[in-house]
Amino acid sequence: MRHPCYDHSAHKRYSRIHLSVASACNIQCNYCNRKYDCSAESRPGVTSEKLTPIEAIKKVLYVGSRIKNLSVVGIAGPGDALANPKQTFETLRLVKEHTPDLKLCVSTNGLRLAEFADELCAIGVDHITVTINAVDPSIGAKIYPWIYDSESKRRFSGIEGAALLLERQIEGIKKAVANGALIKANSVLIPQINEDHLPKVAAKLKELGVFLHNVMPLLSEPRFGTFYALNGVPSATQEQVKKAQKACGLDVAQMTHCAQCRADAVGLLGSDQSEEFHFKDYANGDLNALKEQYEKAARGEYFEAIDAFDRHLKKASDELNAIGDKTILIAVTSQTGEKIDMHFGSCDRFDIYRVGDRGYKLYSKRNAPSYCSGEDSCGKGAIDEIKETLKGVKLLLTAKIGNCPQKELNAIGLRSEEKYANMNIDAALTLAAREYFGAGAKEAEA
Ligand code: CLF
Ligand code: SF4
């Protein structure tokens, strides 16, 4: 999939551009200060430039002729895309007309999604994000002080408002799914408010056919001036997010690479290039001249090249999957999934590879309690469960491990190695396998 948010493997290949054409919002979230971008999709405390639809399409053409891996155009604020239907739809139509090779993506709080789902899908928006923080109005009421319903032209508050928002979100998602759109749901993890409720949200998302769930941490600092920040609701920790992702992941696939972008973000996720493109460079440019530049950039050929590269990679990986007649299981401790960069004591997920003398492949990811909990009883409670988790594994490649756990693991025939610390996983596995099989280990499993 050529969408950097929906496909983990695409996020280092394909870029997105956000068009900040939607300024107003029709609800109030307690984690948002409307001086800044929509915090349900972006990093709080950031203010984006605001564009008219015509400025926005000029920006797409200008940026697209310079960033060849641009594949997605998103509207994610700075307010709510569907609270500004005129600007949003005019922009989407212009993008569809002038850059039909780009995917269209919209992010919304969902209050008006049911009203606009058919129109969005008819234009070609096939990726829609809806922020759902609660599926219980009594919890929703602690998150949304009010919502404004444009149908009745009334403001609803408390449980009544939260219930109406939820009803519209559900109706909107059902309509969009029925139209074939891929729905991603964002949930802001708000400590003390919806932290323990998120698995219920995930269960509902599953029932609705949501494709992907993105649990985002609440970022709460007094300088953001939000209700929560001013009333002592703290930021969510990485541990809280991981725990929620693990629980929610039982029902719906979890996105774990969200960069909490700006409403005018440009480029790869986590590597923002918005500062490189200045309003004055494109806003007064001639639309036809910009379009010519865009077409000359031969983006289609570039996409083809990426696809061809992927096909080669798949072929190579298929070949690699014939990894040898003798194989062993090797576990690694990694925070990033790329390097051996985690200590055994803090690891709560072991990535297990099946490794042969000709290659390796990821076999499973196994969760276990951390050996080191930071308490006096450190290790004692967890080691039996870790040993059970690592049953059948012959080698553990880790950044650091103490003598006690090493001995415990040796007792189940598992050797641990620190010498590959901070090395890329692929290099470490290759070297470890070379050493293991070169040494003519007798124990290799079939
Ligand atoms: Fe933008 Fe959002 Fe579309 Fe992606 S972002 S509108 S789905 S193209 Fe992506 Fe950014 Fe996270 Fe959003 S990393 S904040 S999930
Ligand atoms: Fe702010 Fe977004 Fe919530 Fe609107 S939907 S109040 S812009 S966080």
Short mmCIF file of C-alpha atoms and ligand atoms in Angstrom, two decimals:
data_model
loop_
_atom_site.label_atom_id
_atom_site.label_comp_id
_atom_site.label_asym_id
_atom_site.label_seq_id
_atom_site.Cartn_x
_atom_site.Cartn_y
_atom_site.Cartn_z
CA MET A 1 0.00 0.00 0.00
CA ARG A 2 1.38 3.43 -0.89
CA HIS A 3 0.13 5.09 2.28
CA PRO A 4 2.74 5.93 4.93
CA CYS A 5 0.28 5.84 7.85
CA TYR A 6 -1.75 2.79 6.88
CA ASP A 7 1.20 0.59 5.97
CA HIS A 8 4.18 0.34 8.27
CA SER A 9 6.44 -0.81 5.46
CA ALA A 10 5.47 2.26 3.36
CA HIS A 11 6.33 4.92 5.92
CA LYS A 12 9.96 5.10 4.96
CA ARG A 13 9.20 5.04 1.21
CA TYR A 14 6.25 7.31 0.68
CA SER A 15 5.62 10.89 1.74
CA ARG A 16 2.42 12.74 2.50
CA ILE A 17 1.46 16.39 2.36
CA HIS A 18 -1.14 17.95 4.64
CA LEU A 19 -3.13 20.88 3.35
CA SER A 20 -4.15 23.17 6.17
CA VAL A 21 -7.36 24.48 4.62
CA ALA A 22 -9.79 23.62 7.44
CA SER A 23 -9.58 26.20 10.22
CA ALA A 24 -12.82 25.89 12.17
CA CYS A 25 -13.90 23.11 14.48
CA ASN A 26 -17.38 22.05 15.60
CA ILE A 27 -16.52 20.42 18.91
CA GLN A 28 -14.30 21.17 21.87
CA CYS A 29 -11.87 18.56 23.15
CA ASN A 30 -10.36 19.11 26.59
CA TYR A 31 -6.90 18.34 25.19
CA CYS A 32 -7.12 21.02 22.54
CA ASN A 33 -6.40 24.72 22.57
CA ARG A 34 -7.95 26.09 19.42
CA LYS A 35 -5.10 28.58 19.01
CA TYR A 36 -3.16 25.60 17.68
CA ASP A 37 -3.61 22.64 15.29
CA CYS A 38 -6.15 19.87 15.92
CA SER A 39 -4.60 17.82 18.72
CA ALA A 40 -6.66 14.77 17.78
CA GLU A 41 -4.40 14.28 14.75
CA SER A 42 -1.36 16.41 15.44
CA ARG A 43 1.21 17.40 18.00
CA PRO A 44 -0.26 20.02 20.37
CA GLY A 45 1.15 23.53 20.53
CA VAL A 46 1.89 23.77 16.80
CA THR A 47 0.37 26.41 14.56
CA SER A 48 0.22 25.72 10.85
CA GLU A 49 -0.05 28.10 7.95
CA LYS A 50 -3.59 28.45 6.62
CA LEU A 51 -4.26 28.01 2.90
CA THR A 52 -7.12 28.66 0.51
CA PRO A 53 -8.04 25.74 -1.78
CA ILE A 54 -6.26 27.30 -4.77
CA GLU A 55 -3.12 27.96 -2.72
CA ALA A 56 -3.36 24.38 -1.52
CA ILE A 57 -3.40 22.81 -5.00
CA LYS A 58 -0.50 25.04 -6.04
CA LYS A 59 1.40 23.78 -3.04
CA VAL A 60 0.69 20.15 -3.99
CA LEU A 61 1.94 20.73 -7.54
CA TYR A 62 5.03 22.58 -6.34
CA VAL A 63 5.93 20.09 -3.62
CA GLY A 64 5.00 17.10 -5.79
CA SER A 65 7.45 18.14 -8.48
CA ARG A 66 10.20 18.20 -5.86
CA ILE A 67 9.30 15.26 -3.61
CA LYS A 68 8.91 12.39 -6.00
CA ASN A 69 7.78 9.84 -3.44
CA LEU A 70 4.78 11.99 -2.48
CA SER A 71 1.83 9.61 -2.56
CA VAL A 72 -0.85 11.00 -0.23
CA VAL A 73 -2.62 14.32 0.22
CA GLY A 74 -4.27 14.65 3.62
CA ILE A 75 -6.55 17.24 5.15
CA ALA A 76 -6.09 17.14 8.90
CA GLY A 77 -6.81 20.59 10.22
CA PRO A 78 -5.80 22.87 11.72
CA GLY A 79 -9.47 22.50 12.79
CA ASP A 80 -11.74 19.72 11.56
CA ALA A 81 -11.85 18.82 7.87
CA LEU A 82 -15.64 18.33 7.84
CA ALA A 83 -16.43 21.39 9.93
CA ASN A 84 -15.14 23.29 6.88
CA PRO A 85 -16.89 21.41 4.07
CA LYS A 86 -16.63 24.16 1.48
CA GLN A 87 -12.85 24.50 1.75
CA THR A 88 -12.26 20.79 2.19
CA PHE A 89 -14.35 19.64 -0.78
CA GLU A 90 -13.08 22.37 -3.07
CA THR A 91 -9.52 21.36 -2.21
CA LEU A 92 -10.20 17.64 -2.68
CA ARG A 93 -11.77 18.28 -6.09
CA LEU A 94 -8.80 20.37 -7.21
CA VAL A 95 -6.35 17.70 -6.05
CA LYS A 96 -8.32 14.97 -7.82
CA GLU A 97 -8.42 17.03 -11.01
CA HIS A 98 -4.80 18.11 -11.15
CA THR A 99 -2.92 15.32 -9.39
CA PRO A 100 -5.00 12.16 -9.89
CA ASP A 101 -2.02 9.96 -9.06
CA LEU A 102 -2.14 11.00 -5.38
CA LYS A 103 -4.31 9.28 -2.77
CA LEU A 104 -6.78 11.40 -0.85
CA CYS A 105 -6.95 11.17 2.93
CA VAL A 106 -9.11 13.04 5.42
CA SER A 107 -9.05 13.17 9.19
CA THR A 108 -12.10 14.17 11.20
CA ASN A 109 -13.69 14.10 14.63
CA GLY A 110 -16.59 12.32 12.89
CA LEU A 111 -19.41 14.65 13.92
CA ARG A 112 -20.35 15.30 10.28
CA LEU A 113 -18.96 12.13 8.72
CA ALA A 114 -22.37 10.49 8.20
CA GLU A 115 -23.50 13.61 6.35
CA PHE A 116 -20.49 13.65 4.04
CA ALA A 117 -19.32 10.03 3.77
CA ASP A 118 -20.98 9.43 0.39
CA GLU A 119 -19.61 12.65 -1.08
CA LEU A 120 -16.10 11.99 0.23
CA CYS A 121 -16.05 8.51 -1.25
CA ALA A 122 -17.56 9.70 -4.54
CA ILE A 123 -14.66 12.15 -4.94
CA GLY A 124 -12.20 9.33 -4.34
CA VAL A 125 -11.26 9.72 -0.68
CA ASP A 126 -10.55 6.14 0.28
CA HIS A 127 -8.63 6.72 3.51
CA ILE A 128 -10.54 8.34 6.37
CA THR A 129 -9.39 8.80 9.95
CA VAL A 130 -11.94 9.31 12.72
CA THR A 131 -10.89 10.25 16.23
CA ILE A 132 -12.79 8.12 18.74
CA ASN A 133 -11.72 8.47 22.34
CA ALA A 134 -14.68 6.83 24.06
CA VAL A 135 -17.63 4.57 23.31
CA ASP A 136 -19.34 5.42 26.59
CA PRO A 137 -20.96 8.88 26.69
CA SER A 138 -20.25 9.25 30.41
CA ILE A 139 -16.51 9.01 29.60
CA GLY A 140 -16.98 11.09 26.45
CA ALA A 141 -18.51 13.85 28.59
CA LYS A 142 -15.20 14.15 30.46
CA ILE A 143 -13.40 14.68 27.14
CA TYR A 144 -15.82 16.88 25.17
CA PRO A 145 -17.35 19.82 27.08
CA TRP A 146 -19.55 20.61 24.06
CA ILE A 147 -20.29 19.85 20.44
CA TYR A 148 -22.09 22.04 17.92
CA ASP A 149 -24.67 20.31 15.75
CA SER A 150 -25.06 22.18 12.47
CA GLU A 151 -28.29 20.31 11.63
CA SER A 152 -30.23 21.61 14.62
CA LYS A 153 -27.94 24.64 14.97
CA ARG A 154 -27.61 23.80 18.65
CA ARG A 155 -24.78 23.31 21.04
CA PHE A 156 -24.96 20.14 23.15
CA SER A 157 -22.92 19.61 26.26
CA GLY A 158 -22.19 16.88 28.79
CA ILE A 159 -23.45 13.35 28.26
CA GLU A 160 -26.00 14.51 25.70
CA GLY A 161 -23.27 16.01 23.51
CA ALA A 162 -20.93 13.04 23.87
CA ALA A 163 -23.76 10.62 23.02
CA LEU A 164 -24.68 12.55 19.89
CA LEU A 165 -21.04 12.68 18.78
CA LEU A 166 -20.67 8.92 19.28
CA GLU A 167 -23.89 8.20 17.41
CA ARG A 168 -22.71 10.29 14.43
CA GLN A 169 -19.23 8.74 14.48
CA ILE A 170 -20.68 5.23 14.37
CA GLU A 171 -23.14 6.09 11.63
CA GLY A 172 -20.40 7.84 9.64
CA ILE A 173 -17.97 4.94 9.90
CA LYS A 174 -20.64 2.46 8.83
CA LYS A 175 -21.42 4.55 5.76
CA ALA A 176 -17.77 5.04 4.84
CA VAL A 177 -17.00 1.34 5.27
CA ALA A 178 -20.02 0.47 3.12
CA ASN A 179 -18.55 2.77 0.45
CA GLY A 180 -15.27 0.85 0.54
CA ALA A 181 -13.17 3.41 2.43
CA LEU A 182 -10.37 2.21 4.70
CA ILE A 183 -11.03 3.63 8.14
CA LYS A 184 -8.34 4.38 10.66
CA ALA A 185 -9.40 5.42 14.16
CA ASN A 186 -7.26 7.67 16.34
CA SER A 187 -7.69 7.48 20.10
CA VAL A 188 -5.91 9.90 22.39
CA LEU A 189 -4.88 8.04 25.53
CA ILE A 190 -5.85 10.37 28.37
CA PRO A 191 -4.53 9.16 31.72
CA GLN A 192 -7.23 8.78 34.37
CA ILE A 193 -9.96 9.45 31.81
CA ASN A 194 -10.06 6.81 29.05
CA GLU A 195 -6.88 4.83 29.72
CA ASP A 196 -8.67 1.65 30.85
CA HIS A 197 -11.58 2.19 28.50
CA LEU A 198 -9.60 1.94 25.23
CA PRO A 199 -9.97 -1.86 24.83
CA LYS A 200 -13.74 -1.27 24.75
CA VAL A 201 -13.17 1.32 22.02
CA ALA A 202 -11.09 -1.23 20.08
CA ALA A 203 -13.82 -3.88 20.41
CA LYS A 204 -16.32 -1.43 18.91
CA LEU A 205 -13.90 -0.54 16.11
CA LYS A 206 -13.58 -4.20 15.25
CA GLU A 207 -17.35 -4.55 15.09
CA LEU A 208 -17.49 -1.54 12.73
CA GLY A 209 -14.85 -2.94 10.37
CA VAL A 210 -12.18 -0.34 11.16
CA PHE A 211 -8.90 -1.20 9.42
CA LEU A 212 -6.36 0.31 11.79
CA HIS A 213 -6.26 1.84 15.27
CA ASN A 214 -3.81 4.53 16.34
CA VAL A 215 -3.50 5.05 20.10
CA MET A 216 -1.78 8.41 20.56
CA PRO A 217 -0.42 9.70 23.87
CA LEU A 218 -1.99 12.79 25.41
CA LEU A 219 0.68 15.50 25.40
CA SER A 220 -0.15 17.82 28.25
CA GLU A 221 2.00 20.80 29.18
CA PRO A 222 0.83 24.06 30.78
CA ARG A 223 2.22 26.02 27.82
CA PHE A 224 -0.37 24.34 25.55
CA GLY A 225 -3.07 26.06 27.62
CA THR A 226 -5.51 23.16 27.34
CA PHE A 227 -8.16 22.32 29.93
CA TYR A 228 -6.39 19.09 30.86
CA ALA A 229 -2.97 20.74 31.10
CA LEU A 230 -4.33 23.51 33.30
CA ASN A 231 -6.17 21.01 35.48
CA GLY A 232 -3.35 18.62 36.18
CA VAL A 233 -4.13 15.77 33.76
CA PRO A 234 -0.65 14.50 32.90
CA SER A 235 0.82 13.44 29.56
CA ALA A 236 0.48 9.73 28.79
CA THR A 237 3.67 7.71 29.13
CA GLN A 238 5.10 5.36 26.51
CA GLU A 239 4.38 2.47 28.89
CA GLN A 240 0.71 3.42 29.08
CA VAL A 241 0.52 3.63 25.29
CA LYS A 242 2.25 0.28 24.81
CA LYS A 243 -0.01 -1.37 27.34
CA ALA A 244 -3.11 0.03 25.63
CA GLN A 245 -1.82 -0.99 22.18
CA LYS A 246 -1.24 -4.50 23.43
CA ALA A 247 -4.77 -4.74 24.83
CA CYS A 248 -6.44 -3.04 21.85
CA GLY A 249 -4.35 -5.11 19.43
CA LEU A 250 -6.39 -8.16 20.39
CA ASP A 251 -9.26 -6.65 18.40
CA VAL A 252 -7.86 -4.33 15.77
CA ALA A 253 -4.44 -3.89 14.12
CA GLN A 254 -2.44 -1.16 15.83
CA MET A 255 -0.49 1.65 14.21
CA THR A 256 2.76 2.13 16.12
CA HIS A 257 4.62 4.59 13.90
CA CYS A 258 2.46 7.71 14.15
CA ALA A 259 4.49 10.91 14.11
CA GLN A 260 1.73 13.17 15.48
CA CYS A 261 2.16 15.45 12.48
CA ARG A 262 1.42 19.11 11.94
CA ALA A 263 -1.64 20.14 9.92
CA ASP A 264 0.80 21.40 7.24
CA ALA A 265 3.29 18.51 7.45
CA VAL A 266 5.26 17.54 4.33
CA GLY A 267 7.54 14.58 3.65
CA LEU A 268 8.18 11.25 5.30
CA LEU A 269 6.61 10.63 8.71
CA GLY A 270 8.94 11.84 11.42
CA SER A 271 11.09 13.80 8.98
CA ASP A 272 9.15 16.96 8.36
CA GLN A 273 10.13 19.11 5.38
CA SER A 274 7.44 21.77 5.71
CA GLU A 275 10.04 24.46 6.43
CA GLU A 276 11.59 23.88 2.99
CA PHE A 277 8.51 25.01 1.09
CA HIS A 278 7.67 28.66 1.44
CA PHE A 279 4.28 30.17 0.75
CA LYS A 280 5.82 32.83 -1.51
CA ASP A 281 7.38 30.13 -3.72
CA TYR A 282 4.10 28.66 -4.90
CA ALA A 283 1.11 30.78 -3.83
CA ASN A 284 1.48 33.34 -6.62
CA GLY A 285 2.71 30.83 -9.20
CA ASP A 286 0.75 30.13 -12.38
CA LEU A 287 -1.36 26.98 -11.99
CA ASN A 288 -0.62 25.69 -15.51
CA ALA A 289 3.12 26.28 -15.16
CA LEU A 290 3.14 24.46 -11.83
CA LYS A 291 1.19 21.60 -13.37
CA GLU A 292 3.71 21.33 -16.18
CA GLN A 293 6.54 21.12 -13.64
CA TYR A 294 4.62 18.44 -11.74
CA GLU A 295 4.06 16.33 -14.86
CA LYS A 296 7.66 16.72 -16.01
CA ALA A 297 8.82 15.26 -12.72
CA ALA A 298 7.66 11.87 -14.08
CA ARG A 299 6.31 10.78 -10.73
CA GLY A 300 4.59 7.72 -12.21
CA GLU A 301 7.95 6.37 -13.34
CA TYR A 302 9.35 6.98 -9.89
CA PHE A 303 6.45 5.07 -8.27
CA GLU A 304 7.07 2.26 -10.76
CA ALA A 305 10.72 2.21 -9.70
CA ILE A 306 9.71 1.90 -6.03
CA ASP A 307 7.29 -0.91 -6.93
CA ALA A 308 9.99 -2.66 -8.96
CA PHE A 309 12.36 -2.33 -6.01
CA ASP A 310 9.68 -3.84 -3.74
CA ARG A 311 9.19 -6.73 -6.15
CA HIS A 312 12.95 -7.42 -6.15
CA LEU A 313 13.00 -7.19 -2.39
CA LYS A 314 10.14 -9.66 -2.13
CA LYS A 315 11.89 -12.03 -4.52
CA ALA A 316 15.09 -11.74 -2.51
CA SER A 317 13.16 -12.24 0.69
CA ASP A 318 11.41 -15.31 -0.75
CA GLU A 319 14.81 -16.69 -1.64
CA LEU A 320 16.03 -15.78 1.79
CA ASN A 321 13.08 -17.60 3.28
CA ALA A 322 14.71 -20.74 2.03
CA ILE A 323 17.01 -20.12 4.92
CA GLY A 324 18.80 -23.42 5.19
CA ASP A 325 18.23 -27.02 6.13
CA LYS A 326 19.33 -26.51 9.70
CA THR A 327 17.84 -23.63 11.65
CA ILE A 328 17.76 -22.32 15.19
CA LEU A 329 15.64 -19.77 16.98
CA ILE A 330 17.40 -16.56 18.00
CA ALA A 331 15.74 -13.93 20.19
CA VAL A 332 16.71 -10.26 20.09
CA THR A 333 15.90 -7.39 22.43
CA SER A 334 15.16 -4.29 20.40
CA GLN A 335 13.32 -1.06 21.07
CA THR A 336 13.40 0.16 17.48
CA GLY A 337 13.02 -3.16 15.66
CA GLU A 338 16.16 -2.27 13.75
CA LYS A 339 19.02 -2.60 16.23
CA ILE A 340 20.00 -4.67 19.23
CA ASP A 341 19.46 -1.62 21.37
CA MET A 342 17.58 -2.82 24.45
CA HIS A 343 18.70 -4.24 27.77
CA PHE A 344 17.35 -7.63 28.74
CA GLY A 345 16.07 -6.20 32.04
CA SER A 346 13.72 -3.68 30.44
CA CYS A 347 12.58 -5.85 27.53
CA ASP A 348 8.92 -6.88 27.53
CA ARG A 349 8.79 -8.14 23.93
CA PHE A 350 11.27 -10.56 22.40
CA ASP A 351 11.53 -10.71 18.62
CA ILE A 352 12.25 -14.30 17.69
CA TYR A 353 13.93 -15.13 14.38
CA ARG A 354 14.33 -18.49 12.74
CA VAL A 355 17.88 -18.41 11.48
CA GLY A 356 19.67 -20.78 9.16
CA ASP A 357 23.07 -20.84 7.53
CA ARG A 358 21.61 -19.13 4.44
CA GLY A 359 19.33 -16.50 5.97
CA TYR A 360 16.65 -15.74 8.53
CA LYS A 361 13.05 -14.72 8.90
CA LEU A 362 11.00 -13.22 11.68
CA TYR A 363 9.28 -16.10 13.42
CA SER A 364 7.27 -14.46 16.20
CA LYS A 365 7.08 -11.59 18.64
CA ARG A 366 6.59 -12.81 22.17
CA ASN A 367 5.54 -10.65 25.09
CA ALA A 368 6.74 -11.27 28.63
CA PRO A 369 6.96 -9.20 31.81
CA SER A 370 10.15 -7.13 32.13
CA TYR A 371 12.82 -8.81 34.23
CA CYS A 372 13.57 -5.53 35.92
CA SER A 373 10.50 -3.85 37.37
CA GLY A 374 12.51 -1.25 39.31
CA GLU A 375 11.43 -2.74 42.62
CA ASP A 376 13.34 -4.69 45.29
CA SER A 377 11.88 -7.93 44.04
CA CYS A 378 13.42 -7.17 40.63
CA GLY A 379 13.52 -10.25 38.40
CA LYS A 380 12.19 -12.77 40.86
CA GLY A 381 8.62 -12.79 39.69
CA ALA A 382 9.32 -12.49 36.00
CA ILE A 383 12.11 -14.93 35.21
CA ASP A 384 9.98 -18.08 35.15
CA GLU A 385 7.59 -16.50 32.70
CA ILE A 386 10.49 -15.22 30.56
CA LYS A 387 12.02 -18.71 30.49
CA GLU A 388 8.69 -20.13 29.39
CA THR A 389 8.44 -17.45 26.71
CA LEU A 390 11.91 -18.22 25.38
CA LYS A 391 11.46 -21.99 25.34
CA GLY A 392 13.16 -23.50 22.30
CA VAL A 393 15.32 -20.42 21.66
CA LYS A 394 19.06 -21.15 21.43
CA LEU A 395 20.61 -17.68 21.42
CA LEU A 396 19.61 -14.34 22.89
CA LEU A 397 21.22 -11.24 21.36
CA THR A 398 20.84 -8.34 23.77
CA ALA A 399 22.44 -4.98 24.53
CA LYS A 400 23.08 -5.90 28.18
CA ILE A 401 22.24 -8.70 30.59
CA GLY A 402 23.20 -9.34 34.23
CA ASN A 403 24.86 -12.49 35.59
CA CYS A 404 21.78 -13.76 37.44
CA PRO A 405 19.41 -13.86 34.47
CA GLN A 406 22.23 -15.22 32.26
CA LYS A 407 22.58 -18.21 34.56
CA GLU A 408 18.83 -18.72 34.65
CA LEU A 409 18.68 -18.75 30.85
CA ASN A 410 21.70 -21.05 30.56
CA ALA A 411 19.76 -23.53 32.64
CA ILE A 412 17.24 -23.92 29.79
CA GLY A 413 19.99 -24.22 27.16
CA LEU A 414 19.81 -20.62 26.06
CA ARG A 415 23.07 -18.69 25.61
CA SER A 416 23.00 -14.89 25.75
CA GLU A 417 25.37 -12.60 23.85
CA GLU A 418 26.08 -8.91 24.42
CA LYS A 419 28.72 -8.58 21.72
CA TYR A 420 26.16 -7.58 19.08
CA ALA A 421 24.94 -4.60 21.15
CA ASN A 422 23.82 -1.67 18.99
CA MET A 423 24.43 -3.59 15.78
CA ASN A 424 21.71 -3.76 13.11
CA ILE A 425 19.60 -6.85 13.66
CA ASP A 426 20.21 -8.25 10.18
CA ALA A 427 24.00 -7.97 10.55
CA ALA A 428 23.89 -9.41 14.08
CA LEU A 429 21.77 -12.39 13.02
CA THR A 430 24.01 -13.11 10.06
CA LEU A 431 27.16 -13.01 12.21
CA ALA A 432 25.59 -15.01 15.03
CA ALA A 433 24.37 -17.67 12.61
CA ARG A 434 27.75 -17.85 10.87
CA GLU A 435 29.42 -18.39 14.21
CA TYR A 436 26.85 -20.90 15.39
CA PHE A 437 26.76 -23.04 12.26
CA GLY A 438 30.44 -22.49 11.52
CA ALA A 439 31.14 -23.99 14.89
CA GLY A 440 29.20 -27.01 13.69
CA ALA A 441 26.66 -26.94 16.45
CA LYS A 442 25.13 -30.29 16.93
CA GLU A 443 21.93 -28.92 18.37
CA ALA A 444 20.50 -27.24 15.31
CA GLU A 445 16.83 -27.90 14.95
CA ALA A 446 15.32 -29.11 11.74
FE1 CLF B 1 -2.26 12.67 7.24
FE2 CLF B 1 -3.57 11.33 8.99
FE3 CLF B 1 -3.97 10.86 6.41
FE4 CLF B 1 -1.71 10.14 7.58
S1 CLF B 1 -1.19 11.69 9.23
S2 CLF B 1 -4.45 12.71 7.49
S3 CLF B 1 -3.71 9.33 8.05
S4 CLF B 1 -1.90 11.25 5.66
FE5 CLF B 1 -0.31 9.66 10.06
FE6 CLF B 1 0.51 11.93 10.97
FE7 CLF B 1 -0.07 10.01 12.68
FE8 CLF B 1 -1.96 11.21 11.34
S5 CLF B 1 1.55 9.96 11.19
S6 CLF B 1 -0.67 12.16 12.82
S7 CLF B 1 -1.72 9.03 11.61
FE1 SF4 B 2 -9.29 20.56 18.64
FE2 SF4 B 2 -9.35 18.67 16.79
FE3 SF4 B 2 -10.82 18.41 19.04
FE4 SF4 B 2 -11.49 20.19 17.17
S1 SF4 B 2 -11.47 17.94 16.93
S2 SF4 B 2 -11.37 20.57 19.38
S3 SF4 B 2 -9.48 20.89 16.43
S4 SF4 B 2 -8.60 18.42 18.89
#
